[in-house]
PDB file of C-alpha atoms in Angstrom:
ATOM      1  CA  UNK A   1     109.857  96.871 111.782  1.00  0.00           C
ATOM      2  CA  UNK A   2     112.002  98.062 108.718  1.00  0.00           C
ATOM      3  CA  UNK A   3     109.520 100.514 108.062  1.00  0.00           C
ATOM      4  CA  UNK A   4     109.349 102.352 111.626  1.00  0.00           C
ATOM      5  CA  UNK A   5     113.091 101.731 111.986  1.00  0.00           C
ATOM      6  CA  UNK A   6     113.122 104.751 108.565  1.00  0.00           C
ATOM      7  CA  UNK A   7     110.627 107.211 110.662  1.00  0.00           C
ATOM      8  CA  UNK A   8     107.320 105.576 108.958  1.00  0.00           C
ATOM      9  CA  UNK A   9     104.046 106.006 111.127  1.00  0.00           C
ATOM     10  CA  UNK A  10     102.682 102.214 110.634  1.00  0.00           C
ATOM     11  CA  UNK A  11      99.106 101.216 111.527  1.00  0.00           C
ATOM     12  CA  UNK A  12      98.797  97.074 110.947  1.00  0.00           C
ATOM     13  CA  UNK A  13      95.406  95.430 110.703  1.00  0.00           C
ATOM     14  CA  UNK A  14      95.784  91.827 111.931  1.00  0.00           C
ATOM     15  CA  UNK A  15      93.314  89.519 113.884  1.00  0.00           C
ATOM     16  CA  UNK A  16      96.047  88.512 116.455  1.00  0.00           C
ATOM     17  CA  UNK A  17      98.931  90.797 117.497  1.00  0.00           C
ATOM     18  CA  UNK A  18     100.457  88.723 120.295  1.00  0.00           C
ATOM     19  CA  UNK A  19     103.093  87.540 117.770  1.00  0.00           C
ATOM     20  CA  UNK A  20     104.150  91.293 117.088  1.00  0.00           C
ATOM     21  CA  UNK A  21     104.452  92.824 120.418  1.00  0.00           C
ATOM     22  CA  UNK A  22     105.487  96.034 119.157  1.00  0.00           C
ATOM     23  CA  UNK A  23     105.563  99.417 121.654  1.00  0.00           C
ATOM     24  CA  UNK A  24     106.866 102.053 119.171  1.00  0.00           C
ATOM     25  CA  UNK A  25     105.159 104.836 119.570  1.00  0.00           C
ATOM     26  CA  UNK A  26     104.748 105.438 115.783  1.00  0.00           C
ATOM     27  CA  UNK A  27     102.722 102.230 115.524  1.00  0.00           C
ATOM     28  CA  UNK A  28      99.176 101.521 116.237  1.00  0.00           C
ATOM     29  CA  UNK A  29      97.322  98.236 116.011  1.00  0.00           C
ATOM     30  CA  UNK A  30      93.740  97.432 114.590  1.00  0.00           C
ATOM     31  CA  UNK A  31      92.079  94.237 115.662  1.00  0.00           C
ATOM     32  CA  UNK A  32      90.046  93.299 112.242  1.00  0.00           C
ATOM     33  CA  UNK A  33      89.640  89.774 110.984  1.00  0.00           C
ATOM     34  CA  UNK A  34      90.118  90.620 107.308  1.00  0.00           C
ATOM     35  CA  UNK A  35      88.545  86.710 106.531  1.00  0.00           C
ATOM     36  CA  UNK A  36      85.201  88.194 107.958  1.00  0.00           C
ATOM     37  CA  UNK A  37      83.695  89.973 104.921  1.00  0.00           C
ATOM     38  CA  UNK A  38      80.264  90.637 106.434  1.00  0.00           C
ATOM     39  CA  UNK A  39      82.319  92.489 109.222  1.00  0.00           C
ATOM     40  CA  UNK A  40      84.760  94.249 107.134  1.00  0.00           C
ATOM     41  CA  UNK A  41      82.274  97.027 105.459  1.00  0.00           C
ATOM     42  CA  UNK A  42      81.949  98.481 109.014  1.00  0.00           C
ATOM     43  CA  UNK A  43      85.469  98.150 110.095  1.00  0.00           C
ATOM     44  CA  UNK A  44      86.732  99.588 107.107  1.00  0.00           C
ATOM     45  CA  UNK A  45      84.230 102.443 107.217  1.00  0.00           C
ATOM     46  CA  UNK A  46      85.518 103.337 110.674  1.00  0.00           C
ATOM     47  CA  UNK A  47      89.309 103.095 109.906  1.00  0.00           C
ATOM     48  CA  UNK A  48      88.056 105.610 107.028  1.00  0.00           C
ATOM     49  CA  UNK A  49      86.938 107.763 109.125  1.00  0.00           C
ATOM     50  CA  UNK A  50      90.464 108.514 111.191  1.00  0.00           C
ATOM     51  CA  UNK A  51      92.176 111.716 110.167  1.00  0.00           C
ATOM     52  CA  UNK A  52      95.541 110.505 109.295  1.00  0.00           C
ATOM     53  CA  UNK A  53      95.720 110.317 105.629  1.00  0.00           C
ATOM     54  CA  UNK A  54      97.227 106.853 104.522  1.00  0.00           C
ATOM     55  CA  UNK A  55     100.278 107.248 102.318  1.00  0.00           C
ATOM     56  CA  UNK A  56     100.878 103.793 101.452  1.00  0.00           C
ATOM     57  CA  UNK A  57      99.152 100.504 101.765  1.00  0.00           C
ATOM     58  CA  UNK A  58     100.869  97.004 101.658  1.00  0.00           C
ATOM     59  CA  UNK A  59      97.976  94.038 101.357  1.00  0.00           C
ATOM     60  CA  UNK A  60      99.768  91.038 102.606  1.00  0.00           C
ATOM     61  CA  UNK A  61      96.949  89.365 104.000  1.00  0.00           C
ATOM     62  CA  UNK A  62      96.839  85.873 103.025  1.00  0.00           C
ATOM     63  CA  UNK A  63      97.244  81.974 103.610  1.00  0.00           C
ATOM     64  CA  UNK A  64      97.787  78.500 101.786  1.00  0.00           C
ATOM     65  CA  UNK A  65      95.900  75.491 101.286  1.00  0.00           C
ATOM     66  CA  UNK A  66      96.827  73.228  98.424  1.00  0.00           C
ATOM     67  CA  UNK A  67      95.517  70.286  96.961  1.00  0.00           C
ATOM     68  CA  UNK A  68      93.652  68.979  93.540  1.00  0.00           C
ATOM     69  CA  UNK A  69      90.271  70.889  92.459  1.00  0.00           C
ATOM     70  CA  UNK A  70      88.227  68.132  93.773  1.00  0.00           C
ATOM     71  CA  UNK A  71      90.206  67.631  97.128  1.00  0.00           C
ATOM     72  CA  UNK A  72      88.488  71.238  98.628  1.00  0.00           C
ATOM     73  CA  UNK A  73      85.106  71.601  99.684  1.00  0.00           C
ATOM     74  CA  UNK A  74      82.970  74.732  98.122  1.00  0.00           C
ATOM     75  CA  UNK A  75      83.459  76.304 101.898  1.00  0.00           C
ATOM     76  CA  UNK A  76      87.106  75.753 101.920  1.00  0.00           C
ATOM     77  CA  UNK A  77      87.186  77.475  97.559  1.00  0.00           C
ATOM     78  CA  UNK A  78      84.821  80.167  99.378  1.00  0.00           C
ATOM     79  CA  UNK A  79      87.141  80.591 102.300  1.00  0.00           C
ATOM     80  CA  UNK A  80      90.665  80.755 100.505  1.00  0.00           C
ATOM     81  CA  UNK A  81      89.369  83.062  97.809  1.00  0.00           C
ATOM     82  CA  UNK A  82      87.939  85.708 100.562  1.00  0.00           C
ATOM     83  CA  UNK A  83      90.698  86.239 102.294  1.00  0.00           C
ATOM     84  CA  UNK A  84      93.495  86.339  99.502  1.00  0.00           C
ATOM     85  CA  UNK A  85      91.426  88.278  97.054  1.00  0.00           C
ATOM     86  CA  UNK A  86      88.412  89.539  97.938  1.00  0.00           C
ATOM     87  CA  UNK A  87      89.372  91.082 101.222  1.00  0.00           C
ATOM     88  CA  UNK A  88      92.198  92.585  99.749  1.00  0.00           C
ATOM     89  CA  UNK A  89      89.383  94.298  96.618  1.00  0.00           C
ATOM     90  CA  UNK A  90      87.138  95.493 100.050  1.00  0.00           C
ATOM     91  CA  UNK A  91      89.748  96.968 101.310  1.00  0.00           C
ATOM     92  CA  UNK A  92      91.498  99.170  98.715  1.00  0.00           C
ATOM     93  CA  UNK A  93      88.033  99.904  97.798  1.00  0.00           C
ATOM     94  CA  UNK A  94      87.703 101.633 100.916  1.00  0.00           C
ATOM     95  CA  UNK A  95      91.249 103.678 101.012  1.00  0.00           C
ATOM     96  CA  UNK A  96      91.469 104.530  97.482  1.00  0.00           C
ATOM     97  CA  UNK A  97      88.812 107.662  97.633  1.00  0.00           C
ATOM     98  CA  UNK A  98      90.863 109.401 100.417  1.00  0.00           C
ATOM     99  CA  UNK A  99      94.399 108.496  98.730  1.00  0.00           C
ATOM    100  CA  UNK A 100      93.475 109.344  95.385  1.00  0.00           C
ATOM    101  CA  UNK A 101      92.350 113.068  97.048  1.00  0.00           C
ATOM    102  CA  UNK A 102      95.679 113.405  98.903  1.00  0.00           C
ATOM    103  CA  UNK A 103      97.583 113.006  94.918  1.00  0.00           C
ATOM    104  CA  UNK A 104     100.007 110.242  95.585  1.00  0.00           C
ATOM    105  CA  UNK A 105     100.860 107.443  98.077  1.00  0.00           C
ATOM    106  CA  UNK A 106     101.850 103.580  97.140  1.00  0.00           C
ATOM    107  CA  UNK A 107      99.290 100.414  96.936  1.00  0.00           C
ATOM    108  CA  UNK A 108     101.941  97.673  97.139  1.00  0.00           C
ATOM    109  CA  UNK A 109      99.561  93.914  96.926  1.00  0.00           C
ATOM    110  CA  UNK A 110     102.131  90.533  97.851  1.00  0.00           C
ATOM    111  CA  UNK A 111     101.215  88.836  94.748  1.00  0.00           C
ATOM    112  CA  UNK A 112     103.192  85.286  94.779  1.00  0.00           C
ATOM    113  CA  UNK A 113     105.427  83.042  92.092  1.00  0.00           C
ATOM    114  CA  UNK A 114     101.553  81.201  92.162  1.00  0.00           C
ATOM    115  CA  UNK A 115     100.556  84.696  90.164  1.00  0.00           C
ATOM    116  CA  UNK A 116     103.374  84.384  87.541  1.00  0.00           C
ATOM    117  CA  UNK A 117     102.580  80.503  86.991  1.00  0.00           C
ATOM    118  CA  UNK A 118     100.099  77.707  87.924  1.00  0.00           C
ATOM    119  CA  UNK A 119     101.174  74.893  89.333  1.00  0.00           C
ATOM    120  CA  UNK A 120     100.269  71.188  90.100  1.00  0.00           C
ATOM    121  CA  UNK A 121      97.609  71.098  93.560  1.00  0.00           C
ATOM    122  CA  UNK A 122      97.733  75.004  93.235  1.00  0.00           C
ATOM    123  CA  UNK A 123      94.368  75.921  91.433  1.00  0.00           C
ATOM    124  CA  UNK A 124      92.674  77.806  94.013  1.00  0.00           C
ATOM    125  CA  UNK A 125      95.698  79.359  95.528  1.00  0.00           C
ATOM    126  CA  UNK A 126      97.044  80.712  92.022  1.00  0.00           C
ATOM    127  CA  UNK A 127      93.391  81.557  90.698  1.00  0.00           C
ATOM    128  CA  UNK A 128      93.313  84.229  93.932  1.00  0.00           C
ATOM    129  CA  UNK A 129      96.846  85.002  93.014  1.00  0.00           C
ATOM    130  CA  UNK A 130      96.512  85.342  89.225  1.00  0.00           C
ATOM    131  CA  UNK A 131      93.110  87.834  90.101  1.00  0.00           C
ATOM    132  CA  UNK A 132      95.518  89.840  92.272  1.00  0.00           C
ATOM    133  CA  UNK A 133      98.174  90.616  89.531  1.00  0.00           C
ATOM    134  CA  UNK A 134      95.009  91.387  87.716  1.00  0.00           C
ATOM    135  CA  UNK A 135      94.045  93.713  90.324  1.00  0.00           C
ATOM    136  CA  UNK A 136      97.046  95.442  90.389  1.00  0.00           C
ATOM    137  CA  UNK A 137      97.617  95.849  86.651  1.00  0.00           C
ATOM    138  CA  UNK A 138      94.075  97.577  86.194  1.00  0.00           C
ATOM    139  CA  UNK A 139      94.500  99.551  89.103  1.00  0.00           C
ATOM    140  CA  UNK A 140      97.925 100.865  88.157  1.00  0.00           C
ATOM    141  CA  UNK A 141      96.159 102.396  84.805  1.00  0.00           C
ATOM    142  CA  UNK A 142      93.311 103.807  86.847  1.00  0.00           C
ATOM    143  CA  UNK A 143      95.306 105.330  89.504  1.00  0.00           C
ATOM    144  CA  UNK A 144      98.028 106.871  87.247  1.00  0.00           C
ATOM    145  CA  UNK A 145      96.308 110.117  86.245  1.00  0.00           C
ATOM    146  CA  UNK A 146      95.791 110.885  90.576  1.00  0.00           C
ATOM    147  CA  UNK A 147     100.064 110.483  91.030  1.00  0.00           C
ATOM    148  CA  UNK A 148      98.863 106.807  93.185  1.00  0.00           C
ATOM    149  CA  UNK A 149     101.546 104.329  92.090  1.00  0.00           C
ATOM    150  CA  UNK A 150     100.652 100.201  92.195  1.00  0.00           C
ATOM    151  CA  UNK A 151     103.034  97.718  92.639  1.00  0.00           C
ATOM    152  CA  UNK A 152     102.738  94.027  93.351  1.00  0.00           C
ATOM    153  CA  UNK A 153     105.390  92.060  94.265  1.00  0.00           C
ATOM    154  CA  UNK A 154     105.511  88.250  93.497  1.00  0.00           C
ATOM    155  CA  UNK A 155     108.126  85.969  96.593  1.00  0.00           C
ATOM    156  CA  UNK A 156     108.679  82.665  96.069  1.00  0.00           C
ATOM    157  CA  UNK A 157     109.177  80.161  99.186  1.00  0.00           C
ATOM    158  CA  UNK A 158     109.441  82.515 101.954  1.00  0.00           C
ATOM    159  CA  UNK A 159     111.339  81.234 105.138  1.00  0.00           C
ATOM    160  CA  UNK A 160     107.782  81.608 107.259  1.00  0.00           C
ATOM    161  CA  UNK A 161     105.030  79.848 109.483  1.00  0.00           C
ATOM    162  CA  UNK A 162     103.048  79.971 106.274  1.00  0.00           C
ATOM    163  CA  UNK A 163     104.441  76.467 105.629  1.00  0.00           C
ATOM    164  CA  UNK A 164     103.476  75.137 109.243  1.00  0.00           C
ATOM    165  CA  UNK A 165     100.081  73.895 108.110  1.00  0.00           C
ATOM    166  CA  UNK A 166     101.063  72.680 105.027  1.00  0.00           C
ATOM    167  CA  UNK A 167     102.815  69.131 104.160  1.00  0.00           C
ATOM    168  CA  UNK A 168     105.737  70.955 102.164  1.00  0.00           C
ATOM    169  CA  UNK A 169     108.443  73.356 102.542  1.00  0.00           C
ATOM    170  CA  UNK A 170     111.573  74.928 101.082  1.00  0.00           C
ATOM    171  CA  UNK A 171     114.709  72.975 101.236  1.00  0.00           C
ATOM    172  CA  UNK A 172     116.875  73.864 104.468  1.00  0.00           C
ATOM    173  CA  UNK A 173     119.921  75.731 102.681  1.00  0.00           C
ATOM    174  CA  UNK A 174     120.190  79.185 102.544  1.00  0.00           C
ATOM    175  CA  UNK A 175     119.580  79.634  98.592  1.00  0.00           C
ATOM    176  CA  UNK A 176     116.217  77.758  98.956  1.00  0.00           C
ATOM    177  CA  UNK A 177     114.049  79.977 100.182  1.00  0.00           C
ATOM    178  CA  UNK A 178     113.507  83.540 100.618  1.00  0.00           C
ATOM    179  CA  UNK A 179     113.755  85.935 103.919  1.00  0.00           C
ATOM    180  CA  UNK A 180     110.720  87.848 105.067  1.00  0.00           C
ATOM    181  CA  UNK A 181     113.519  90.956 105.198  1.00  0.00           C
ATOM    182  CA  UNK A 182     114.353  90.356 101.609  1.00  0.00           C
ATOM    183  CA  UNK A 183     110.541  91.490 100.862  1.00  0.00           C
ATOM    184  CA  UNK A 184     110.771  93.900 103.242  1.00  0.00           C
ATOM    185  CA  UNK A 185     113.713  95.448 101.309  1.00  0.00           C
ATOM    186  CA  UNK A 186     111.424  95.020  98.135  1.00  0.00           C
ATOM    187  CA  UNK A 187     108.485  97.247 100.043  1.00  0.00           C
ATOM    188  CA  UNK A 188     110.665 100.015 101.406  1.00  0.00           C
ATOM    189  CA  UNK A 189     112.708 100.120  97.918  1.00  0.00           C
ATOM    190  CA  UNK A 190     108.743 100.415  95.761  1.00  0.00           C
ATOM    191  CA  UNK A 191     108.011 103.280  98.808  1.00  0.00           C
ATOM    192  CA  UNK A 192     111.127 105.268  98.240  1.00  0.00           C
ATOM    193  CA  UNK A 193     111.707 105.066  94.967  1.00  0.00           C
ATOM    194  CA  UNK A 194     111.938 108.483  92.623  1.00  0.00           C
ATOM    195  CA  UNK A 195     108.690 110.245  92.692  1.00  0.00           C
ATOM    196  CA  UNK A 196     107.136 109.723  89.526  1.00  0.00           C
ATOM    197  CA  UNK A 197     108.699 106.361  88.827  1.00  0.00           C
ATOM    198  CA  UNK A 198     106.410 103.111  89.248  1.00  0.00           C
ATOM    199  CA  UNK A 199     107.909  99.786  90.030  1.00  0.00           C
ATOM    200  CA  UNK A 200     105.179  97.960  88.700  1.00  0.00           C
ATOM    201  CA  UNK A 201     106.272  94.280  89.860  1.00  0.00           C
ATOM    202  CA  UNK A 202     109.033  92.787  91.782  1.00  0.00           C
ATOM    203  CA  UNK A 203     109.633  89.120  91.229  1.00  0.00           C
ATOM    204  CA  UNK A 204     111.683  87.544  94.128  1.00  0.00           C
ATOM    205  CA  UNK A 205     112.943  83.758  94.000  1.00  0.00           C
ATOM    206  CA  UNK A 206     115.261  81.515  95.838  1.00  0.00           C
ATOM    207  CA  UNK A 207     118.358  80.915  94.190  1.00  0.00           C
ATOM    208  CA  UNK A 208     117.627  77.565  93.993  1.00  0.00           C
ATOM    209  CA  UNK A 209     114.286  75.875  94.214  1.00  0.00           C
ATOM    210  CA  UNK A 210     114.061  72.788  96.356  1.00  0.00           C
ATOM    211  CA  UNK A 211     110.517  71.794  97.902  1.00  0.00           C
ATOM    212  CA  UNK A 212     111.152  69.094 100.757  1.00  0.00           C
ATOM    213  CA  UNK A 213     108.179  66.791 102.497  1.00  0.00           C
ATOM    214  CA  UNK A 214     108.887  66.140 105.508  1.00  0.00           C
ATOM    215  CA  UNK A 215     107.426  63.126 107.167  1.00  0.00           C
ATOM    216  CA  UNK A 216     104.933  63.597 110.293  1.00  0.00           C
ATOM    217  CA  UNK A 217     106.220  65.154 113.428  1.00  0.00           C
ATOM    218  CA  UNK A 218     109.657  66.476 111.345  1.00  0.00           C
ATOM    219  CA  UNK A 219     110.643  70.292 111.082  1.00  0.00           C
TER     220      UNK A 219
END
């Protein structure tokens, strides 16, 4: 909303959009299932194919599952992987040609703290994390020389649903987790900074960092 609040023409690729009824007229929705891989080739050839050059692109397709190596199946490794890092690969893959031709524009990836450290029951999660702050590093050095700038940026515990599947959360005070407008701010500062100027990573953390469990059928 920040974003089309400023003037920005936004088009959002999401599976569901019943959770972001949104009527501005400077916003258009695209049903794609970015988990589907054998799918996305075709989708992603057709959004291509629109005459509205893209000017930035924010991946922030992801989700969470956590546990020891052994505790996933190879479906559920398969599965997690796809959609936090290979997904996000497909689809850059398929913007970069016509964004590299137009000489500039933003790829902004949502890394996580999981990209800047790995942590206990986080292997698969930070392995897709760590390969995106890979991504973004080589593709900052490759894109340099066509004026395309590459940011990631890296939250901590975001205030979300993210955690509503998950048997931990950030602590309940305000200084223990993050805002999804605080990364917001963090996207719209990477698109409107100084021509010329790269913010190459933006690290965002709670003040404080307290992970609660909360016992079955508690908030």
């Amino acid at each position: 909303m920040r974003l089309l609040q400023r003037g920005y023409r936004v088009t959002g690729l999401a599976r569901d959009f019943s959770k972001f009824p949104c009527a501005d007229p400077n916003f258009t929705p695209v049903c794609m299932d970015l988990s589907d891989l054998d799918a996305l080739p075709a989708q992603l050839d057709a959004l291509t194919r629109q005459d509205t050059p893209v000017d930035g692109l924010v991946c922030c397709a992801g989700s969470g599952r956590f546990g020891s190596l052994e505790e996933f199946s190879l479906v559920q490794i398969r599965t997690l992987l796809d959609l936090n890092l290979t997904s996000q690969l497909y689809l850059v893959r398929a913007l970069l040609p016509g964004m590299k031709q137009h000489a500039g524009g933003n790829i902004i990836f949502m890394g996580s703290e999981a990209a800047l450290a790995g942590g206990k029951r986080g292997a698969v999660y930070s392995a897709a994390k760590f390969g995106l702050r890979g991504l973004a590093q080589a593709l900052r050095q490759e894109c340099a020389a066509s004026g395309l700038r590459v940011s990631i940026i890296n939250p901590g515990m975001v205030q979300t649903e993210f955690f509503n599947e998950l048997d931990f959360r950030p602590g309940e005070a305000p200084d223990n987790y993050i805002l999804p407008e605080d990364v917001a701010q963090a996207v719209q500062l990477i698109l409107e900074t100084r021509e010329g100027t790269v913010i190459d990573e933006i690290n965002l953390s709670p003040q404080k960092k307290v992970i609660r469990f909360p016992k079955p059928g508690e908030n």
